[in-house]
GROMACS .gro file of C-alpha atoms in nm:
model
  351
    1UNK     CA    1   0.000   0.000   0.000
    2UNK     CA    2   0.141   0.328  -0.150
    3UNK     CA    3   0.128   0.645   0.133
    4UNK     CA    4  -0.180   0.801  -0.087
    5UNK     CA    5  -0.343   0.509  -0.002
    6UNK     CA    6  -0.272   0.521   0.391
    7UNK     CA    7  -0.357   0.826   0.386
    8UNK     CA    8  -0.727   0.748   0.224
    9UNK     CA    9  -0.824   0.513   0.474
   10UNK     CA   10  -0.647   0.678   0.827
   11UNK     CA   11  -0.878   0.797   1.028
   12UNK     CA   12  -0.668   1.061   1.221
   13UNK     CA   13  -0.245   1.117   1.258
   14UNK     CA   14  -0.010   1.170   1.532
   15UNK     CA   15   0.245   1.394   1.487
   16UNK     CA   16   0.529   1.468   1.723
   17UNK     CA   17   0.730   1.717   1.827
   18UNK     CA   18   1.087   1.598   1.689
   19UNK     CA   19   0.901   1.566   1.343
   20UNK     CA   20   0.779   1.216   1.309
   21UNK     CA   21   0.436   1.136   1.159
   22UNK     CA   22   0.217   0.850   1.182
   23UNK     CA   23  -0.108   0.766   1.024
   24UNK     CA   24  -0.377   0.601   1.268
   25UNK     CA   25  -0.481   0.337   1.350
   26UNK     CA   26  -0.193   0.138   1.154
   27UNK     CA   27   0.027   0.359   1.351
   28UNK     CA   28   0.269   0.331   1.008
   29UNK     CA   29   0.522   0.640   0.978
   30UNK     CA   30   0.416   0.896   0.697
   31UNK     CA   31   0.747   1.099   0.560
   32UNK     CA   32   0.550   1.465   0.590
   33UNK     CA   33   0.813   1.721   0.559
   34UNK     CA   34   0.992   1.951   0.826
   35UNK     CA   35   0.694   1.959   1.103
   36UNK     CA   36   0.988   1.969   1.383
   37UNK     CA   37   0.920   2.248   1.678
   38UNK     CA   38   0.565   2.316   1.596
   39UNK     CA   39   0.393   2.475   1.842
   40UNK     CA   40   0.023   2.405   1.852
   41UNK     CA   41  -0.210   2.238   1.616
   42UNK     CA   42  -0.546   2.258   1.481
   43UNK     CA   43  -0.742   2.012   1.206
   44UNK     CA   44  -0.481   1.901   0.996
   45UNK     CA   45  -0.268   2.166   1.019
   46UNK     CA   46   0.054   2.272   1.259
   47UNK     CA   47   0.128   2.611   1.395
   48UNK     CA   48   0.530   2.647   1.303
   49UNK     CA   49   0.732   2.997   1.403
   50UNK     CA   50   0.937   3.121   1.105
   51UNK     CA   51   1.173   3.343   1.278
   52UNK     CA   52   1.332   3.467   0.973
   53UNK     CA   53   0.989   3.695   0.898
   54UNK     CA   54   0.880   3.686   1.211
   55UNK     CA   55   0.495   3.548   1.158
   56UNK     CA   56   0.347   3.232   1.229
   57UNK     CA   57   0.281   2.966   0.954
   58UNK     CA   58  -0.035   2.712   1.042
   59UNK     CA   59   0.028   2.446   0.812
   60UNK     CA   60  -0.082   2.122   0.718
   61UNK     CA   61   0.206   1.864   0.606
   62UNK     CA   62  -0.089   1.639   0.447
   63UNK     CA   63  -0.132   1.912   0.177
   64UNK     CA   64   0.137   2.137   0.216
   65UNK     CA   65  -0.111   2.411   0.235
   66UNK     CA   66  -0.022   2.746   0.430
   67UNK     CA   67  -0.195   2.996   0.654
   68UNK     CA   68   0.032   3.299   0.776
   69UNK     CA   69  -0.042   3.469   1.066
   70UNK     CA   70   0.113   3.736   1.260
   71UNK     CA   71   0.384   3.669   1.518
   72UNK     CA   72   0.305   3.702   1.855
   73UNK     CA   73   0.516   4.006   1.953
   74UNK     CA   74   0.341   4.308   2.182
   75UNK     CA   75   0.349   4.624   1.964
   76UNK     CA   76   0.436   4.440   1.665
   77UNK     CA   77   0.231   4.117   1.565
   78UNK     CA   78  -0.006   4.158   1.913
   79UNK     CA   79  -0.245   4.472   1.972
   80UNK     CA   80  -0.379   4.519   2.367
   81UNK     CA   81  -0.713   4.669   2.337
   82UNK     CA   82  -0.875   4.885   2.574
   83UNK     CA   83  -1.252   4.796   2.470
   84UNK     CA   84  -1.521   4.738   2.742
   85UNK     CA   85  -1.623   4.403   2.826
   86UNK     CA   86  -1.991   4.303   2.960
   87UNK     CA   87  -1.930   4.012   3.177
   88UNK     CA   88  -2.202   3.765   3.284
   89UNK     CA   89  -2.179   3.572   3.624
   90UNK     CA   90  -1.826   3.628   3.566
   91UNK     CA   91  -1.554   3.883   3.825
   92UNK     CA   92  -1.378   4.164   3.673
   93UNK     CA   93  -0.995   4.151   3.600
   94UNK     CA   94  -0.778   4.377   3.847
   95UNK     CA   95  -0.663   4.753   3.705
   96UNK     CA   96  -0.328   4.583   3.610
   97UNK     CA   97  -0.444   4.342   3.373
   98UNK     CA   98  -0.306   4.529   3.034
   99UNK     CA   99   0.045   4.659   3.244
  100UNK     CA  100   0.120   4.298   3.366
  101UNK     CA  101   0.059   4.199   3.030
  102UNK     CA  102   0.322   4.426   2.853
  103UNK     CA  103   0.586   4.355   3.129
  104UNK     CA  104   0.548   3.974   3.056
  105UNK     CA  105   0.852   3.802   2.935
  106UNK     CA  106   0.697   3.484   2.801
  107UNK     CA  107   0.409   3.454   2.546
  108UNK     CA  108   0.346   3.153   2.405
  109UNK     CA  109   0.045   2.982   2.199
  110UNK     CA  110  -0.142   2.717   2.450
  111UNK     CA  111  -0.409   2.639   2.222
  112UNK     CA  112  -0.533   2.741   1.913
  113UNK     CA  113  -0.869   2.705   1.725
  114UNK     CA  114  -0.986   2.787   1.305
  115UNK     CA  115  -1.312   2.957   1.317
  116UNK     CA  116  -1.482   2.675   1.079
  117UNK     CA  117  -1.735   2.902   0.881
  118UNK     CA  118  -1.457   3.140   0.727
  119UNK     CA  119  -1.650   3.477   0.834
  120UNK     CA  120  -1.393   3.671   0.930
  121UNK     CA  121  -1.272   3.539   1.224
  122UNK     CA  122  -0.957   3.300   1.141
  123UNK     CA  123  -0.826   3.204   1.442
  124UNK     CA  124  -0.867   3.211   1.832
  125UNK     CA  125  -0.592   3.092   2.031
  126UNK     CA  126  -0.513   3.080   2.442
  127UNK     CA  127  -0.168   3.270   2.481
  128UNK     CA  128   0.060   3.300   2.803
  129UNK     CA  129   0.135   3.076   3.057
  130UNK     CA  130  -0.055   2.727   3.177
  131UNK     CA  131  -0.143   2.919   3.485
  132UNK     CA  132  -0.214   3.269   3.335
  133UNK     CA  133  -0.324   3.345   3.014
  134UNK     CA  134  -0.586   3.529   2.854
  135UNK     CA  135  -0.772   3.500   2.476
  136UNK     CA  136  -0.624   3.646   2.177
  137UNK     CA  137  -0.838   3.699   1.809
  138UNK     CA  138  -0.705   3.749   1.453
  139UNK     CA  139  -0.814   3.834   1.107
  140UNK     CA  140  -0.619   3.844   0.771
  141UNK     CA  141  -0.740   4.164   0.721
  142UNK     CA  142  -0.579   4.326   1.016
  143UNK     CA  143  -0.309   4.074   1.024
  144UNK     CA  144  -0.259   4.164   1.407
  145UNK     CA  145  -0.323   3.964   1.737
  146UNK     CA  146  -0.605   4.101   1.908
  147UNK     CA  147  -0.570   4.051   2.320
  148UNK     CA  148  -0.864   4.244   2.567
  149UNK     CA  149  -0.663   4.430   2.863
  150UNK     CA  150  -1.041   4.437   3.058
  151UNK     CA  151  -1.058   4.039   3.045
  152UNK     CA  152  -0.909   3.843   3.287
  153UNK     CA  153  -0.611   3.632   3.321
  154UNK     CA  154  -0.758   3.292   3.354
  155UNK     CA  155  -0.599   2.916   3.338
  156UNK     CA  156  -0.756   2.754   3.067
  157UNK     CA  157  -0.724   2.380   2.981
  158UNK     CA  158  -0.924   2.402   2.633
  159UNK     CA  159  -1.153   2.625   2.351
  160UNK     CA  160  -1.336   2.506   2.070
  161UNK     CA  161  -1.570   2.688   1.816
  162UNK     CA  162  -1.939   2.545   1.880
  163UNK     CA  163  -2.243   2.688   1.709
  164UNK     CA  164  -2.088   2.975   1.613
  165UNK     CA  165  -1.940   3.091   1.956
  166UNK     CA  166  -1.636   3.097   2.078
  167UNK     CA  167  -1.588   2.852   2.421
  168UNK     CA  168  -1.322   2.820   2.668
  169UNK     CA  169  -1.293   2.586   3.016
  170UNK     CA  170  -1.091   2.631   3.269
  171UNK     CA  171  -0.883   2.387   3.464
  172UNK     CA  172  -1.187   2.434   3.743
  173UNK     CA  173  -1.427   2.339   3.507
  174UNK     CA  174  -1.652   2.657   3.455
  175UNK     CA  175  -1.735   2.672   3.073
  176UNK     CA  176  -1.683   3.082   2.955
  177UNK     CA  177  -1.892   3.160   2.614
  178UNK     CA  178  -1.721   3.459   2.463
  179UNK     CA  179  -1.872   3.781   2.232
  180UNK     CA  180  -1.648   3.916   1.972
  181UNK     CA  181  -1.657   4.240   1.882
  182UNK     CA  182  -1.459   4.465   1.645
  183UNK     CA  183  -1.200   4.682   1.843
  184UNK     CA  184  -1.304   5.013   1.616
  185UNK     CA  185  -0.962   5.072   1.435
  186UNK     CA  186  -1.028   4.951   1.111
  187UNK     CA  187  -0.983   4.649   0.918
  188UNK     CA  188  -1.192   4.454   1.100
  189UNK     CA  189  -1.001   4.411   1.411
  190UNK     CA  190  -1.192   4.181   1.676
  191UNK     CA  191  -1.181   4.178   2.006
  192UNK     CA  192  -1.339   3.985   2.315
  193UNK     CA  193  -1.646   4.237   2.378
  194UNK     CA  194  -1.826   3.950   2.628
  195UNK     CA  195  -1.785   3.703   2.857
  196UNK     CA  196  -2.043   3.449   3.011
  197UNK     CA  197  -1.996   3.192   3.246
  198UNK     CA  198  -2.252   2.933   3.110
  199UNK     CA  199  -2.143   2.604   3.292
  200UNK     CA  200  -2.065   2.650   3.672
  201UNK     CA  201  -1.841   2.419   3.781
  202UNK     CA  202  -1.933   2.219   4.084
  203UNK     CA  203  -1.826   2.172   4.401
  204UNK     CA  204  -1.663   1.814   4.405
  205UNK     CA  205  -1.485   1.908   4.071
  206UNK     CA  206  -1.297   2.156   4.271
  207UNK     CA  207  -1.262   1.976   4.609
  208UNK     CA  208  -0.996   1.730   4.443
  209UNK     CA  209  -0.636   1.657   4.507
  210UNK     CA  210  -0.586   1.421   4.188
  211UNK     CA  211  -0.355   1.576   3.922
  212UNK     CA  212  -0.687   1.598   3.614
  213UNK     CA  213  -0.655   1.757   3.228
  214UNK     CA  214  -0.960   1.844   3.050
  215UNK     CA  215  -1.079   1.833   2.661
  216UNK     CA  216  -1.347   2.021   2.491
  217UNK     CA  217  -1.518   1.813   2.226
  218UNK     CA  218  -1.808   1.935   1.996
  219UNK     CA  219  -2.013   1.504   1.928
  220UNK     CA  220  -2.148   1.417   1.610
  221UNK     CA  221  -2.461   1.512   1.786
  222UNK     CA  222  -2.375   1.828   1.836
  223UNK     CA  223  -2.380   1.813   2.179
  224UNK     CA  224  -2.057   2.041   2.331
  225UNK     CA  225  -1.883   1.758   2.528
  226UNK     CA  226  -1.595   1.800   2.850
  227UNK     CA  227  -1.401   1.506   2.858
  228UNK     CA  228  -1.237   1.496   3.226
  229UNK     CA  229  -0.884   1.280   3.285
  230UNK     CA  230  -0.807   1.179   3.613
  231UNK     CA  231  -0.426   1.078   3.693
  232UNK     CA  232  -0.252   0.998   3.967
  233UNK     CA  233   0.004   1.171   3.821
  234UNK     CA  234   0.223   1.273   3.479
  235UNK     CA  235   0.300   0.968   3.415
  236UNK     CA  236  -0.063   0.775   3.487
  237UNK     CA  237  -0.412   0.773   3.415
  238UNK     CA  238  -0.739   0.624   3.614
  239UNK     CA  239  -0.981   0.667   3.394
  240UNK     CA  240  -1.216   0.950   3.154
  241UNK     CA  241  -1.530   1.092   3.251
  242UNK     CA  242  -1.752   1.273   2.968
  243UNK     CA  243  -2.001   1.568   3.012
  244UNK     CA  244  -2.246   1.704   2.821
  245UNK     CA  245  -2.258   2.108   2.881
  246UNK     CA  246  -2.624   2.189   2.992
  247UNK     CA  247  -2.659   2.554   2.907
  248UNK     CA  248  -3.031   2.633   3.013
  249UNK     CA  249  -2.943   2.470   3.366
  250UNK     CA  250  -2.552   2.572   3.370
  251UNK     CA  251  -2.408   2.235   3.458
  252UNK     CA  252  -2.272   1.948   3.326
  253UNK     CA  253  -2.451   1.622   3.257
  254UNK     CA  254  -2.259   1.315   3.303
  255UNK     CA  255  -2.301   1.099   2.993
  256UNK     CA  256  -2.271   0.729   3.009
  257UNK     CA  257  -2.189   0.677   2.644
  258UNK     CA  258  -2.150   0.823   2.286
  259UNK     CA  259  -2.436   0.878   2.054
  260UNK     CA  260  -2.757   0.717   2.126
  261UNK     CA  261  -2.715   0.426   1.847
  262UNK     CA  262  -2.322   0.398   1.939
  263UNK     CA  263  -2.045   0.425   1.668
  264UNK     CA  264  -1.859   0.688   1.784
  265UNK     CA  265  -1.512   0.767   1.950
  266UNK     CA  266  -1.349   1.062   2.072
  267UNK     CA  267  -1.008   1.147   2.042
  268UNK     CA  268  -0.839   1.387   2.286
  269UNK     CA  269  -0.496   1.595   2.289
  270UNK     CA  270  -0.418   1.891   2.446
  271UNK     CA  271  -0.383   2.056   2.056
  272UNK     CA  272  -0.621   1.888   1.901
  273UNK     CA  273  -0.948   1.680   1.953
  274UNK     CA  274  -1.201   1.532   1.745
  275UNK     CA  275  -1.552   1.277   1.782
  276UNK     CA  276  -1.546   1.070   1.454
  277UNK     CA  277  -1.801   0.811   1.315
  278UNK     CA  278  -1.644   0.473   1.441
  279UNK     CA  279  -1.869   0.159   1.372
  280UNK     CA  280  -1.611  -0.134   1.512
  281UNK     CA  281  -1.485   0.163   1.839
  282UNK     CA  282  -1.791   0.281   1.923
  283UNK     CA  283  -1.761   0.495   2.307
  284UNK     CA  284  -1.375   0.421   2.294
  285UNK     CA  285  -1.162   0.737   2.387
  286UNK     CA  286  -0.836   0.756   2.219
  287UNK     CA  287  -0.573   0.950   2.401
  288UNK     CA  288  -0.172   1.038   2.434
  289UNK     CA  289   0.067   1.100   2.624
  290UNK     CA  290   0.050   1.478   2.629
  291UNK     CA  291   0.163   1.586   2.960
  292UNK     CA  292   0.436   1.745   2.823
  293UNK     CA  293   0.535   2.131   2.955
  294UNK     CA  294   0.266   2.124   3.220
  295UNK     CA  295   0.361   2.209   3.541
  296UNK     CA  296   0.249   1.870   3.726
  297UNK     CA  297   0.492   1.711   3.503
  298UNK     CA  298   0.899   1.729   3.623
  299UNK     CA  299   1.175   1.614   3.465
  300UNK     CA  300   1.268   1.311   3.580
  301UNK     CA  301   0.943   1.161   3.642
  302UNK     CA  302   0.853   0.796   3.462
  303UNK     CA  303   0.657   0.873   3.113
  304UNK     CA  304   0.365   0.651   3.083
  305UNK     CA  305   0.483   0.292   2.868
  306UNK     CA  306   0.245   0.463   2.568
  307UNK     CA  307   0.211   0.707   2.354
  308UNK     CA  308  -0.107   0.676   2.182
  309UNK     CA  309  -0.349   0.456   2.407
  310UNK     CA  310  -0.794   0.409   2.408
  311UNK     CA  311  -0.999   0.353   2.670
  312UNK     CA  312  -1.320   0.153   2.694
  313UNK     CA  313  -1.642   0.423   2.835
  314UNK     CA  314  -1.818   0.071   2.879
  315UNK     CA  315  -1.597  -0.182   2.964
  316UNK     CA  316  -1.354   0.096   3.153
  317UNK     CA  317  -1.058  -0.096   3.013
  318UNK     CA  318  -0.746   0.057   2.849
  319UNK     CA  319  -0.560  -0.112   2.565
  320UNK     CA  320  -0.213   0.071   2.472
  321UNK     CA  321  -0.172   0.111   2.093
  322UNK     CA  322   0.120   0.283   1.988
  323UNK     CA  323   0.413   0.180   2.269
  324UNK     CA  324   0.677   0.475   2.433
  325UNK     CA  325   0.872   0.673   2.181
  326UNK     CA  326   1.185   0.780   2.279
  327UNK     CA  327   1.193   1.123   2.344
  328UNK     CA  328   1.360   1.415   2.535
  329UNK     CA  329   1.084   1.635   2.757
  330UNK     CA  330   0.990   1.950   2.615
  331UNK     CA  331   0.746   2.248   2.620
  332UNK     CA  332   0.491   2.097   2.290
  333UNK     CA  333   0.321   1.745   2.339
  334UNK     CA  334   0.252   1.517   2.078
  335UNK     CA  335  -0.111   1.567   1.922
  336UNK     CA  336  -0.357   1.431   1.680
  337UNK     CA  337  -0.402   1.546   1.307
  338UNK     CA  338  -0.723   1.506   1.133
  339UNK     CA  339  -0.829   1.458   0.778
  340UNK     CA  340  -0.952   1.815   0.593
  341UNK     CA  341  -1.280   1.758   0.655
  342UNK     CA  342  -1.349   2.155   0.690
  343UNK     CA  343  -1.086   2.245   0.428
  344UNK     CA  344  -1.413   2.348   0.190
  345UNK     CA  345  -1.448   2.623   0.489
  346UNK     CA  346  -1.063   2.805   0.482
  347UNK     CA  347  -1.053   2.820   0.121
  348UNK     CA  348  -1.040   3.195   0.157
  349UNK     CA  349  -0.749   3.175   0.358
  350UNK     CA  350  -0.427   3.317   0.204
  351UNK     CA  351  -0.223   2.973   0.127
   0.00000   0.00000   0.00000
């Protein structure tokens, strides 16, 4: 079987850090071009720095095909924007949000998202640090990172487009719906105008001493979907819990399996997650070991023996697929790629 072929029938890819690419499920290696040192990821595309111009390039090594997007630099590549924000069950940021902000040494990209419908809005991504970091927006027209200095910091574990609004959840669970607005200096500019806390977190998701990650998932149902990890620690995981996001009653609904007539999976990364249509996996949760540049994680604690495993929502069994790669700790975990399913959507993008 030729690579056009593996291609064809994988279902989803896992790319890592030092470069390496692997179609799934045959876990075969997939020669993809210099993907070494991305930074995030999003569809089938990786977010790679090209220093030399000093922008961003969100490419896919499937295709080849290019996004470029502006570095993230304050006063050069990244705008803070004074513009009110209407907050709903939600505190207000301390006076020192936009100083702290300029004075910050580190800026990095945590997570970033393609608005699917191509109106406008090309990307959202989480930038900062795990434990403080805050929501930046950009457009091709303005070719400029958007950032609110009235929002607050926040520690987010995930974001995800869903019915045409932005989402975000914290590591505590609350699930913030976000407005966008345009930051009135031409070109389109947007900026975070809103914020709503629609899913409260409870109380026994915060009274917790077990090391947990969290995934936002949109289901084939369309059902916005938190999938909670629980470890013991970096190097070991007890088992996944799935919730369904109950706006109208601002809670989450535990969920015992996936779609009502089965046939679907979920795969998680920290980058990059998906639900696909799954006949022989149905309610099977395919996961890695992405742990990497969190702070629960040191350096010389034992990596897990995998690093592409699934877990069983039924059976609550784990079966390890792809077995430990050697590699050196860094800031960027390994993550899922996906086929271009929404490529019909960024054709307006600048390639």
């Amino acid at each position: 079987m030729d690579d056009d072929d593996k291609l064809a029938l994988a279902v989803a890819h896992v790319a890592f850090p030092d470069g390496d690419l692997f179609t799934f499920p045959d876990l075969e290696p997939h020669g993809a071009g210099d993907t070494a040192g991305y930074l995030a990821a999003c569809g089938d595309r990786l977010l790679l720095a090209d220093d030399e111009y000093g922008v961003l390039r969100l490419t896919s090594p499937l295709t080849g095909d290019t996004v470029v997007l502006p570095g993230l630099v304050i006063g050069g590549g990244v705008r803070v924007r004074d513009v009110p924000v209407v907050l709903a069950g939600e505190a207000a940021p301390s006076g020192t949000a936009a100083r702290r902000w300029r004075e910050s040494e580190e800026m990095s990209v945590l997570k970033l998202v393609v608005f699917p419908g191509g109106g406008g809005l090309v990307a959202a991504a989480i930038v900062g640090r795990e434990h403080f970091a805050k929501v930046a927006l950009c457009t091709p027209e303005g070719f400029v990172w958007s950032i609110s200095a009235r929002d607050r910091w926040r520690w987010y574990d995930d974001m995800a487009f869903h019915g045409g609004r932005l989402y975000a959840l914290t590591q505590a669970e609350d699930l913030l719906a976000f407005d966008v607005g345009d930051a009135g200096a031409g070109g389109g500019e947007p900026v975070v105008t809103g914020v709503e806390r629609v899913v409260r977190s409870s109380v026994d998701a915060l009274d917790v001493e077990d090391t947990r990650m969290h995934y936002l998932v949109t289901s084939l149902g369309g059902a916005l979907l938190m999938v909670r990890r629980e470890m013991a620690d970096a190097g070991s995981t007890e088992g996944f819990e799935v919730f369904e996001a109950d706006m109208a009653a601002s809670r989450w609904v535990e969920v015992g399996g996936l779609g009502a007539g089965g046939g679907e999976a979920l795969f998680v990364g920290r980058l990059c997650s998906r639900a696909v249509r799954a006949p022989d996996d149905g309610d099977q949760i395919f996961f890695l070991d992405d742990t990497d540049g969190l702070s629960f994680r040191w350096e010389l604690q034992p990596r897990p023996p995998y690093q592409v495993a699934a877990y069983d929502m039924v059976r609550r069994t784990f079966s390890m697929l792809m077995w430990k790669k050697p590699l050196e700790d860094g800031d960027t975990p390994v993550t899922w790629l996906f086929p271009d399913d929404d490529d019909d959507d960024d054709d307006d993008m600048t390639k």
